[in-house]
Coordinates of C-alpha atoms in Angstrom, one line a residue:
X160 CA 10.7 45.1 45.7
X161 CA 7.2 44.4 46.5
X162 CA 6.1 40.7 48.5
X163 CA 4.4 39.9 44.9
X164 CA 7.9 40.1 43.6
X165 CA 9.7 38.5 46.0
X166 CA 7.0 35.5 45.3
X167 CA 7.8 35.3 41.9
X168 CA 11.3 35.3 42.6
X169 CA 11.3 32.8 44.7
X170 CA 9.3 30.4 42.8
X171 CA 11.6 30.9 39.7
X172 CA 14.6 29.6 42.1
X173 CA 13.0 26.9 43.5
X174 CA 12.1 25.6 39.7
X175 CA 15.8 26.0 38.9
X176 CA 17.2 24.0 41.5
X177 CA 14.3 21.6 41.0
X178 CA 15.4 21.3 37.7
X179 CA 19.4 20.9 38.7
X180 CA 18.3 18.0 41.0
X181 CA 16.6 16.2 37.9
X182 CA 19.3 16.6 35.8
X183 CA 22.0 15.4 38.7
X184 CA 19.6 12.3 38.8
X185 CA 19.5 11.4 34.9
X186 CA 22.9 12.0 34.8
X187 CA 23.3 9.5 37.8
X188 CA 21.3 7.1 36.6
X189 CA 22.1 6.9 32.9
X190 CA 26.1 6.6 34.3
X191 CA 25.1 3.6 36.7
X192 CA 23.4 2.4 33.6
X193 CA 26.5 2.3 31.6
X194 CA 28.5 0.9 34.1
X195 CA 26.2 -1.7 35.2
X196 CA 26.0 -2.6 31.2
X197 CA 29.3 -2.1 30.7
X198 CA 31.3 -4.6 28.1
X199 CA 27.7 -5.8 26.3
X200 CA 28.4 -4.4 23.3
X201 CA 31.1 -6.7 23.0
X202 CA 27.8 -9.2 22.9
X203 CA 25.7 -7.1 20.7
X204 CA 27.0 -8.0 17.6
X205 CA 24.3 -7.1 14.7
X206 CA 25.4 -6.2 11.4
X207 CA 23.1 -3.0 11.8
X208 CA 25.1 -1.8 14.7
X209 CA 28.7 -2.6 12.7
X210 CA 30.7 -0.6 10.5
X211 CA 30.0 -2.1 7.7
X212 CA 29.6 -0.9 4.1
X213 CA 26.5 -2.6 3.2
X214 CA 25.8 -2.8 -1.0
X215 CA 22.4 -0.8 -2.3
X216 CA 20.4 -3.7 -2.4
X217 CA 20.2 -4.2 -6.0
X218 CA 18.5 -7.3 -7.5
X219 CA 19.8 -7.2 -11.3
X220 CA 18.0 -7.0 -14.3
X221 CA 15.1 -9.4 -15.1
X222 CA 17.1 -11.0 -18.0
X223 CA 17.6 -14.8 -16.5
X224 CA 14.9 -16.9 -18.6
X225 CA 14.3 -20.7 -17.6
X226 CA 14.9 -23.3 -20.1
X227 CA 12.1 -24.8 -19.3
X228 CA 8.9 -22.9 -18.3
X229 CA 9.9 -19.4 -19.8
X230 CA 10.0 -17.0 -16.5
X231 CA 11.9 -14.5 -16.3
X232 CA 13.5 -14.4 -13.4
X233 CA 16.6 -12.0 -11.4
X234 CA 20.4 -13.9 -11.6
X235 CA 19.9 -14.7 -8.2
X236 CA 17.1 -16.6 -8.0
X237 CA 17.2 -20.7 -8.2
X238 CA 15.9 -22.9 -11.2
X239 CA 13.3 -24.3 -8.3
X240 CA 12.1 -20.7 -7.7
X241 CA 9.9 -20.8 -10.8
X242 CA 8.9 -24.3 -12.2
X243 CA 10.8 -26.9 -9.8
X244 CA 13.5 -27.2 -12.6
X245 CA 10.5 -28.2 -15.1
X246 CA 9.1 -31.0 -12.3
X247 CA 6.0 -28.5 -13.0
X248 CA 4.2 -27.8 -15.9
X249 CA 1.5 -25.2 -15.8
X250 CA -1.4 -24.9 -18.8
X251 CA -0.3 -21.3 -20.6
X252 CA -2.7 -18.4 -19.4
X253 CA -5.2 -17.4 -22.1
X254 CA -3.8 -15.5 -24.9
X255 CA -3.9 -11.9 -24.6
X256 CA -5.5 -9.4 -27.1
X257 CA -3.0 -7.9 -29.3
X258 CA -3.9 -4.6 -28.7
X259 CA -3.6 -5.1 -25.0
X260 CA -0.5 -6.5 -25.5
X261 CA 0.7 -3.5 -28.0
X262 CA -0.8 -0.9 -25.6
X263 CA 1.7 -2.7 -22.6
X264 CA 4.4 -3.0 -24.3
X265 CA 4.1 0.4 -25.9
X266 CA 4.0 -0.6 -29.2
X267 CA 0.5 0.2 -30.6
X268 CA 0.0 2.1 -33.6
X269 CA -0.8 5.7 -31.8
X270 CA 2.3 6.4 -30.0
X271 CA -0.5 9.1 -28.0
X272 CA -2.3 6.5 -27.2
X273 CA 0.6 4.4 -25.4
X274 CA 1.8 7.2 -23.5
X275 CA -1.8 8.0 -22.2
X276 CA -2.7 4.6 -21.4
X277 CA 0.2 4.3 -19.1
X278 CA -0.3 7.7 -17.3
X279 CA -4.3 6.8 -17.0
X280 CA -4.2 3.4 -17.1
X281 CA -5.9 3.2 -13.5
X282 CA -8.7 5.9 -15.0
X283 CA -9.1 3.5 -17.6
X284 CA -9.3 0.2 -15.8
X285 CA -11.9 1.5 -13.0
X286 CA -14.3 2.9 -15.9
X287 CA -13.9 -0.7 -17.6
X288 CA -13.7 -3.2 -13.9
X289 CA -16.7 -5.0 -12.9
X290 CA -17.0 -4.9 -9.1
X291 CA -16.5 -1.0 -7.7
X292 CA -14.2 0.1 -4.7
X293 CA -16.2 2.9 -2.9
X294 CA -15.3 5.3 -0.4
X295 CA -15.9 8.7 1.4
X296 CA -13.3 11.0 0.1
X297 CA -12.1 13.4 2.5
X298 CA -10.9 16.7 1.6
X299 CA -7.3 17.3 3.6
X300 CA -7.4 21.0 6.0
X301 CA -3.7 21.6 4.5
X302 CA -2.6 21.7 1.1
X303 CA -2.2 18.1 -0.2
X304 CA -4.4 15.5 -2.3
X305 CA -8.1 13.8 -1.2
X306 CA -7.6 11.0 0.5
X307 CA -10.2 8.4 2.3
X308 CA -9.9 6.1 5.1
X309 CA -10.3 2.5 5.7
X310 CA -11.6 0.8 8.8
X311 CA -10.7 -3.0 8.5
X312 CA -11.2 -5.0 5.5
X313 CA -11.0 -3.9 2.4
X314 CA -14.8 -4.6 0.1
X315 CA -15.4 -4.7 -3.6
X316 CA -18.9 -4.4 -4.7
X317 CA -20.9 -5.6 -7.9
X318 CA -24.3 -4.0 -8.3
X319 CA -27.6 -5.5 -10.0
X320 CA -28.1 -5.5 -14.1
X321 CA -29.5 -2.1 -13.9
X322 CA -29.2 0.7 -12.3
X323 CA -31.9 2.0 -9.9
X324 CA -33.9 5.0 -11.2
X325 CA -32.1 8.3 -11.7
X326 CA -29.1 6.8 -11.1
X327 CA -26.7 6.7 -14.0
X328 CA -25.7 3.5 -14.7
X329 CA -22.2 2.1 -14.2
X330 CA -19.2 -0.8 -14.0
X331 CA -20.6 -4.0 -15.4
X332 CA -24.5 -2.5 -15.9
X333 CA -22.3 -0.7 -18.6
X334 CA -21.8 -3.7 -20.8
X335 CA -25.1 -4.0 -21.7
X336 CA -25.8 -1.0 -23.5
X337 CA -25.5 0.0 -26.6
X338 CA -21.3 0.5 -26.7
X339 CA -22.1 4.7 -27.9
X340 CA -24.0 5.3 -25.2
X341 CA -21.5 3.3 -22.7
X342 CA -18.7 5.4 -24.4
X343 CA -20.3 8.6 -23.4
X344 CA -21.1 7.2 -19.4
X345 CA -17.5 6.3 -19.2
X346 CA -16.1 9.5 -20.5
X347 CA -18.4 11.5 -18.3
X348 CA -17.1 9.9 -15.0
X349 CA -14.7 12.1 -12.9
X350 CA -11.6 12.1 -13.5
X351 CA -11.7 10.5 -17.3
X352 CA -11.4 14.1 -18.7
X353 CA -7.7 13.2 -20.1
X354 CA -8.1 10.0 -21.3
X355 CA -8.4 9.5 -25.1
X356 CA -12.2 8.6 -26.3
X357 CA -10.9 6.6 -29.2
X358 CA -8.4 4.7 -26.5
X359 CA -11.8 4.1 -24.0
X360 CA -13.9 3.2 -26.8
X361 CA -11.3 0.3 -28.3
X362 CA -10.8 -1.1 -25.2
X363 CA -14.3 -1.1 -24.2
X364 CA -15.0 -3.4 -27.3
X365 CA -11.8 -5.6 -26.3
X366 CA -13.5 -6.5 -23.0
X367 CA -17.0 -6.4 -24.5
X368 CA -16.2 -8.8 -27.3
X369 CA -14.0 -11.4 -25.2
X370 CA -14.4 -11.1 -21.1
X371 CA -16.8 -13.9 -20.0
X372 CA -18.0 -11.9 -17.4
X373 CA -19.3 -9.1 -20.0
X374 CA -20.9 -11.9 -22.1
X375 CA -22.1 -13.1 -18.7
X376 CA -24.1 -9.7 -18.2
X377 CA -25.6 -9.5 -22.0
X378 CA -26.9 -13.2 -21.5
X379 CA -28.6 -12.1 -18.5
X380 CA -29.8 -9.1 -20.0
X381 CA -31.2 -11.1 -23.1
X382 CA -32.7 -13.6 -20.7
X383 CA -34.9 -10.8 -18.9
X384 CA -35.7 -9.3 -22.2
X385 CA -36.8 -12.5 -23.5
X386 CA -39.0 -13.1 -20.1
X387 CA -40.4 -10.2 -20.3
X388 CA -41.7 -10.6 -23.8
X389 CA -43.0 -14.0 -22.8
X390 CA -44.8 -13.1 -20.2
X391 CA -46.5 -9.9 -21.9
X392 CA -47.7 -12.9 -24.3
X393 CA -49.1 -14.7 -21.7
X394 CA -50.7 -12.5 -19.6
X395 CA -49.1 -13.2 -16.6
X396 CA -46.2 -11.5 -14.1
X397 CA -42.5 -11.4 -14.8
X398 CA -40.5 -14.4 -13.0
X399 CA -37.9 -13.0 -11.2
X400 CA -34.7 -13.0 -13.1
X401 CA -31.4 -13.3 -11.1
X402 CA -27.9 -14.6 -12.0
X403 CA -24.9 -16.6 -10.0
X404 CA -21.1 -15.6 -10.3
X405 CA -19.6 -18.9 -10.0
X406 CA -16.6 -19.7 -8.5
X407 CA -15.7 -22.5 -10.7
X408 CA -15.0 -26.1 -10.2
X409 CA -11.3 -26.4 -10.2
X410 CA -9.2 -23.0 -10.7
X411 CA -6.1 -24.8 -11.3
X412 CA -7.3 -25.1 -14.7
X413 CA -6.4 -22.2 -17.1
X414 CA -8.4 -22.9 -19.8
X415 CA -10.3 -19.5 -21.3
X416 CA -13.6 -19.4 -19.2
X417 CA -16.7 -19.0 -20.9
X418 CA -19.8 -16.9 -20.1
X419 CA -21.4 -20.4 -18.6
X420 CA -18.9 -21.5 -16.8
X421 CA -18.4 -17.8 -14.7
X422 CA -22.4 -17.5 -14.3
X423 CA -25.4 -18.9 -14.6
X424 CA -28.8 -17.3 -15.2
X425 CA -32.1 -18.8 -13.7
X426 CA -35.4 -17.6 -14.5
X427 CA -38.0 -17.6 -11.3
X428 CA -37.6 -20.2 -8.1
X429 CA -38.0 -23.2 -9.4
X430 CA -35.3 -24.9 -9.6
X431 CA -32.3 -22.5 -8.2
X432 CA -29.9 -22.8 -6.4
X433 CA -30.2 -22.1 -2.3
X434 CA -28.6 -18.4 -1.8
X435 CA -24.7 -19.6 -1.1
X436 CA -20.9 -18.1 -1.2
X437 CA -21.5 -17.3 -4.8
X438 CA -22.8 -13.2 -5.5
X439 CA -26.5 -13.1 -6.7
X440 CA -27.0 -10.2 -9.6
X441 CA -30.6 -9.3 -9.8
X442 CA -31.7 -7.2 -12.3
X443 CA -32.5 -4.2 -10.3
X444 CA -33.7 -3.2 -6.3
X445 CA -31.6 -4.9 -4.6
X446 CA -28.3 -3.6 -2.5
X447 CA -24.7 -4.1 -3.8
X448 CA -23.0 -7.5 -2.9
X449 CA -19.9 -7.7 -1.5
X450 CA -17.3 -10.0 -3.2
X451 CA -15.6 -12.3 -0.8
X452 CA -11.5 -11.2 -0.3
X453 CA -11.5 -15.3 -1.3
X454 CA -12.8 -15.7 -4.3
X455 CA -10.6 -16.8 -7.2
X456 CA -12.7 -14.5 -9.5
X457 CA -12.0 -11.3 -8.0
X458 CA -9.0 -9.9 -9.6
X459 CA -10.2 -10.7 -12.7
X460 CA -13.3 -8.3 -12.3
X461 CA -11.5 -5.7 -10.5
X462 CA -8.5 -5.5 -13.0
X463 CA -9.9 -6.0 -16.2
X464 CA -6.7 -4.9 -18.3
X465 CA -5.0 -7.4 -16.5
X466 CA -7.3 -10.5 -17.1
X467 CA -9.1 -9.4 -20.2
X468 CA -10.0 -13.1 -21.0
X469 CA -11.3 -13.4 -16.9
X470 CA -8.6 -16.0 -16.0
X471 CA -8.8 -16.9 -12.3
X472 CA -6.3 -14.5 -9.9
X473 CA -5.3 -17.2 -7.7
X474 CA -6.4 -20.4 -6.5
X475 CA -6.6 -21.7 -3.1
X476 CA -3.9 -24.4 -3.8
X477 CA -0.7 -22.1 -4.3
X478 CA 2.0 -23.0 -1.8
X479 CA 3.3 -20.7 0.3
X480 CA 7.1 -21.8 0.8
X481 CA 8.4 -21.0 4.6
X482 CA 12.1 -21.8 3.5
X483 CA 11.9 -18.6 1.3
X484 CA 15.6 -16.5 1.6
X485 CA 15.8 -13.9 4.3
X486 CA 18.1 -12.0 6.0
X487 CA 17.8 -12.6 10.0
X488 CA 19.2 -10.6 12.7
X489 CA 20.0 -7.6 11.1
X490 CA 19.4 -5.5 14.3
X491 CA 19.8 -7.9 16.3
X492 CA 18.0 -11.4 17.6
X493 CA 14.2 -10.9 17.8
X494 CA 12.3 -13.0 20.3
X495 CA 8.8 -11.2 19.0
X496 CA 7.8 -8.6 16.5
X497 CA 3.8 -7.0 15.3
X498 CA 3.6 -5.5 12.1
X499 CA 0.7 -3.2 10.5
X500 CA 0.5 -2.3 6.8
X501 CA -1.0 0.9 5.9
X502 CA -1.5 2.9 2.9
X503 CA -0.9 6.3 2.3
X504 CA -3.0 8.9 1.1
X505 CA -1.4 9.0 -2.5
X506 CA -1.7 5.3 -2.7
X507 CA 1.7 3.6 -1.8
X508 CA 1.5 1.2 1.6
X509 CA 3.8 1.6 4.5
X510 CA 4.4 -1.0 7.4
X511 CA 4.9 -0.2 11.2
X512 CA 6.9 -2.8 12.8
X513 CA 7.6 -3.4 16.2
X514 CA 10.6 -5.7 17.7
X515 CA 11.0 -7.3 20.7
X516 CA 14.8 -7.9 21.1
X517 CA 16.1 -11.2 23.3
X518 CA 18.2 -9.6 26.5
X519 CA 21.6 -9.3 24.8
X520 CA 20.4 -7.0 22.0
X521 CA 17.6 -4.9 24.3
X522 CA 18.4 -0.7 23.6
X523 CA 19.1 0.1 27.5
X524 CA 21.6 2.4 27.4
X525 CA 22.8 5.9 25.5
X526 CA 25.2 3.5 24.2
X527 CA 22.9 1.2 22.8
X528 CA 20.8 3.5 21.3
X529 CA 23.8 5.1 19.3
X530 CA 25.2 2.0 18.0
X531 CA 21.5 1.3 16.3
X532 CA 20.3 4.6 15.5
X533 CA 21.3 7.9 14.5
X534 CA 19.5 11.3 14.2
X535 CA 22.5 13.9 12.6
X536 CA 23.1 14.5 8.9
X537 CA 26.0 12.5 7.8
X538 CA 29.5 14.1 6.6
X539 CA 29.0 15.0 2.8
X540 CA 32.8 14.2 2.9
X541 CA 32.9 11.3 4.6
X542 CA 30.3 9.5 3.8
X543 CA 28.3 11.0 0.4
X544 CA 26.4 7.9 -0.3
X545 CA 24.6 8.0 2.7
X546 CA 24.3 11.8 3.4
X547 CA 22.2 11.4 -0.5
X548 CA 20.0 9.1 0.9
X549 CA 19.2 11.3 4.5
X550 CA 19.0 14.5 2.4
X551 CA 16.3 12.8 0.3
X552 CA 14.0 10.5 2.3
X553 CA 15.1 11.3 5.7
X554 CA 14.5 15.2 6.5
X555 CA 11.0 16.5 8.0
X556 CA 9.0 19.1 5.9
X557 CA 10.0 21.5 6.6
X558 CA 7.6 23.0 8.0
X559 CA 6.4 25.8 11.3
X560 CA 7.3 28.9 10.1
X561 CA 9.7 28.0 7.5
X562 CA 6.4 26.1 6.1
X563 CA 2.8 26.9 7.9
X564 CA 0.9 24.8 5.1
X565 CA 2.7 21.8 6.0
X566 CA 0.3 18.7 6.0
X567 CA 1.8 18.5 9.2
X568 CA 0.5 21.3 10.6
X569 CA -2.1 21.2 13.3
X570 CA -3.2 24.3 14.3
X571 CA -0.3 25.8 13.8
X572 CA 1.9 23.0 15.6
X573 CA 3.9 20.5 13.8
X574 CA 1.9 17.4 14.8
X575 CA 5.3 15.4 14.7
X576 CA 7.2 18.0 17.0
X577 CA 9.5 19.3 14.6
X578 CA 12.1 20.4 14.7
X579 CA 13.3 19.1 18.0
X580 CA 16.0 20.0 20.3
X581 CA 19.5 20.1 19.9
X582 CA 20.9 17.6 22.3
X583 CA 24.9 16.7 22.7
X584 CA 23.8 13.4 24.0
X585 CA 21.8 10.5 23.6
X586 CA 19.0 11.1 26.8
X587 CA 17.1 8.0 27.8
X588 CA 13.7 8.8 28.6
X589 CA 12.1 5.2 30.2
X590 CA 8.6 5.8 29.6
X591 CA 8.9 6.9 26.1
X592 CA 10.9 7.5 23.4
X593 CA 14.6 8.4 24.1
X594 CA 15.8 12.2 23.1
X595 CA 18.2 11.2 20.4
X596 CA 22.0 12.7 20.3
X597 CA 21.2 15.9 17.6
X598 CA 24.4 17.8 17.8
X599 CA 24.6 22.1 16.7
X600 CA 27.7 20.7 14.4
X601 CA 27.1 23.6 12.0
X602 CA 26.0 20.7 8.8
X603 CA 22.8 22.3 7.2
X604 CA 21.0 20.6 3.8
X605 CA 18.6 23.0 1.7
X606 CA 15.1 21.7 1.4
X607 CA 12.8 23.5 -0.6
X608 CA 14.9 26.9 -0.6
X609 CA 15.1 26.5 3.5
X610 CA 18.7 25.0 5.4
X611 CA 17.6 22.4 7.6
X612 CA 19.7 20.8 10.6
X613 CA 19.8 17.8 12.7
X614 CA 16.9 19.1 14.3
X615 CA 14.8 18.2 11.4
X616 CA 16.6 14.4 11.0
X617 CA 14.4 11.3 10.8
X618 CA 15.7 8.8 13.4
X619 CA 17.6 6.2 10.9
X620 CA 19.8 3.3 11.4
X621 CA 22.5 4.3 8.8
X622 CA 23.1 0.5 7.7
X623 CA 19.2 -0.3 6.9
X624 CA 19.5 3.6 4.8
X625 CA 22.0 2.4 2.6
X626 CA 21.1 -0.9 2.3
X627 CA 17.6 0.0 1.0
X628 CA 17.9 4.0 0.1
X629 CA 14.5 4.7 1.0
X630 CA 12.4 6.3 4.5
X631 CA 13.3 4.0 7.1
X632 CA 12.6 5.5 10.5
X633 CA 13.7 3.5 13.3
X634 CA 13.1 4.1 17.0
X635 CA 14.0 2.8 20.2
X636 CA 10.7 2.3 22.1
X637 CA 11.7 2.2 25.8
X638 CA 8.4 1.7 27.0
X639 CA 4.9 0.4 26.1
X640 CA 3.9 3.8 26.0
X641 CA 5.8 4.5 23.3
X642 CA 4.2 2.5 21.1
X643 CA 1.6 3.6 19.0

């Protein structure tokens, strides 16, 4: 054996016994640890650490009407949820068209055309909405659908009467065309190749005929026209032509709106209104406006099918009750939390949460951590209910070799670290994210045509699974490092 060898040798030792020494030391510290916190679990008393057999949180049906507004409402909510017990009395919302109504309830007379206007119902509210929701879409690396990103707040846009030149038009410069050639712009538009023309074409003329916001476009298109004329008789320039979206005087009335009461059109400067909270539509050349997250009057042009007659989507007077029913304490006492909602990229939101437990409840130990959280498969035998739920929102992928298109997959790593490591025990790591007890107990589940172990588990608290069957992944965050 060489000196080169002898080297290698060497160094290969001295990294073992390194290695020894570390473990020794977790070991040695994680024991002092459990002695030193020793008999707190006798205070750390959290329904989501216990034993018990929580119900599926099921609410009913939606068969309890009041006797005096007319909600419907789920048997356990409170006469005072909906009306006060009739103290109050709300105006009825506008009356809906009937064949909005039929095509909702699934009772219009082309049984087609109900089960397409559910499946497309978004294509067919964006080609009819007033205001537009634009994005860059990105095309994913992996397999999986486009999706875009959103940095802050959310915009909706409305554009000018017209569109620019060579620029087809579209949303409410739609509404003042001839209804044909609309028809044939909405069909065109991506994604509208399902959709049924005749469907597109009746509700078009729904929204056309009664939306105040489309009569609130034509009258600003028949002002210009007129202007126009009028000034080619008198030899002079076109006045400048622009309308206001108002917000309305009081929007706890729920009277049907009218095409003067969402907008109003003025013809040159004299006479207008200063440029204020309310969008300005000019007939053409000028960039989109933004409507305000505030205003009382966007729902109504964003979801069209929903407020065909353009009744105000809230109103800055709704009460936000503080007393409202919650469960508290449920993994134990919180002395401070931060949550983040997100959105996927097919659509549905998600919410990060982080807690900040009082002393008593704090995750310090191995022992903490697996009285809160769990990382196996359950028994099948023991416990079926909630081996169903881990089996179906709870396993990773699969992905690596078993699958290398994984969305997952980050050249040719699984992004999340899967799978992990077996581990016997629960390891505290104090600057990150423990290593959670993932036992080589033999219990496999078949995802996709591949077995799966513990080593592809979700951390889960089995109580919050059960209660809610759905992808709950709860962690132990041991440091600020940890946290994303």
């Amino acid at each position: 054996m060489d000196e080169n060898d002898e080297n290698v040798n060497r160094q290969v030792e001295n990294n073992r016994r390194r290695n020894a020494r570390n473990r020794l030391r977790r070991d040695e510290i994680n024991n002092q640890q459990n002695a030193r916190y020793a008999g707190r679990h006798e205070r750390m008393h959290c329904i989501a650490r216990s034993n018990t057999i929580p119900d599926y949180n099921y609410l009913g049906e939606m068969n309890h009407i009041c006797q005096h507004c007319g909600a419907k409402k789920f048997p356990d909510e409170t006469h005072f949820l909906c009306c006060h017990n009739g103290k109050v009395v709300l105006s009825q919302l506008s009356p809906f068209p009937q064949d909005l109504q039929d095509l909702f309830t699934g009772s219009y007379v082309d049984q087609n055309a109900n089960v397409n206007f559910l499946k497309y119902i978004r294509n067919y509210n964006a080609c009819l909405s007033f205001a537009s929701f634009t994005a860059n879409v990105v095309q994913p690396m992996n397999h999986g659908p486009p999706y875009f990103r959103i940095c802050g707040q959310v915009f909706h846009r409305v554009g000018n009467l017209r569109p620019d030149q060579d620029i087809p038009p579209t949303n409410c410069q739609l509404y003042i065309y001839d209804p044909l050639a609309a028809i044939n712009f909405r069909m065109r538009q991506p994604g509208n190749d399902l959709c049924l023309n005749d469907l597109m074409f009746r509700l078009q003329t729904v929204i056309s005929e009664e939306n105040p916001f489309a009569l609130a476009f034509k009258n600003m298109a028949e002002v210009e026209d007129k202007e126009i004329r009028q000034a080619a008789i008198e030899g002079r320039s076109v006045s400048v032509v622009k309308m206001f979206l108002l917000e309305g005087q009081d929007r706890r009335r729920y009277n049907l709106p009218s095409h003067n009461e969402v907008a109003v059109v003025f013809v040159g400067e004299d006479g207008a209104p200063p440029a204020s909270r309310e969008v300005v539509i000019y007939p053409r050349g000028h960039p989109l406006k933004t409507i305000s997250s505030m205003s009382a009057n966007l729902d109504p042009k964003v979801y069209p099918l929903f407020f065909p007659r353009g009744d105000a989507g809230w109103h800055n007077q709704l009460v936000h009750n503080p007393e409202r029913a919650t469960l508290h304490g449920v993994l134990g006492k919180v002395v401070t939390h931060v949550h983040v909602i997100e959105f996927q990229k097919h659509g549905l939101p998600h919410v990060h949460i982080l807690l900040h437990f009082a002393t008593d409840d704090k995750l310090e130990t191995a022992q903490d951590i697996n009285s809160l959280i769990c990382a196996e498969i359950p028994d099948p035998i023991i416990n079926r209910e909630l081996y169903d739920v881990i089996k179906t929102c709870m396993i990773h992928g699969p992905c690596g070799i078993l699958n290398p298109n994984s969305t997952c997959m980050k050249d040719g790593v699984c992004s999340k670290n899967y799978p992990k490591e077996f581990n016997a025990n629960t390891v505290v790591v104090h600057n990150g994210y423990p290593r959670y007890r993932r036992g080589d107990n033999g219990l496999v589940i078949n995802i996709k045509g591949n077995n799966v172990d513990n080593r592809w588990v979700v951390p889960y608290n089995p109580w919050l699974s059960k209660k809610y069957q759905a992808h709950i992944n709860v962690e132990a965050c041991m440091s600020v490092k940890a946290v994303k």
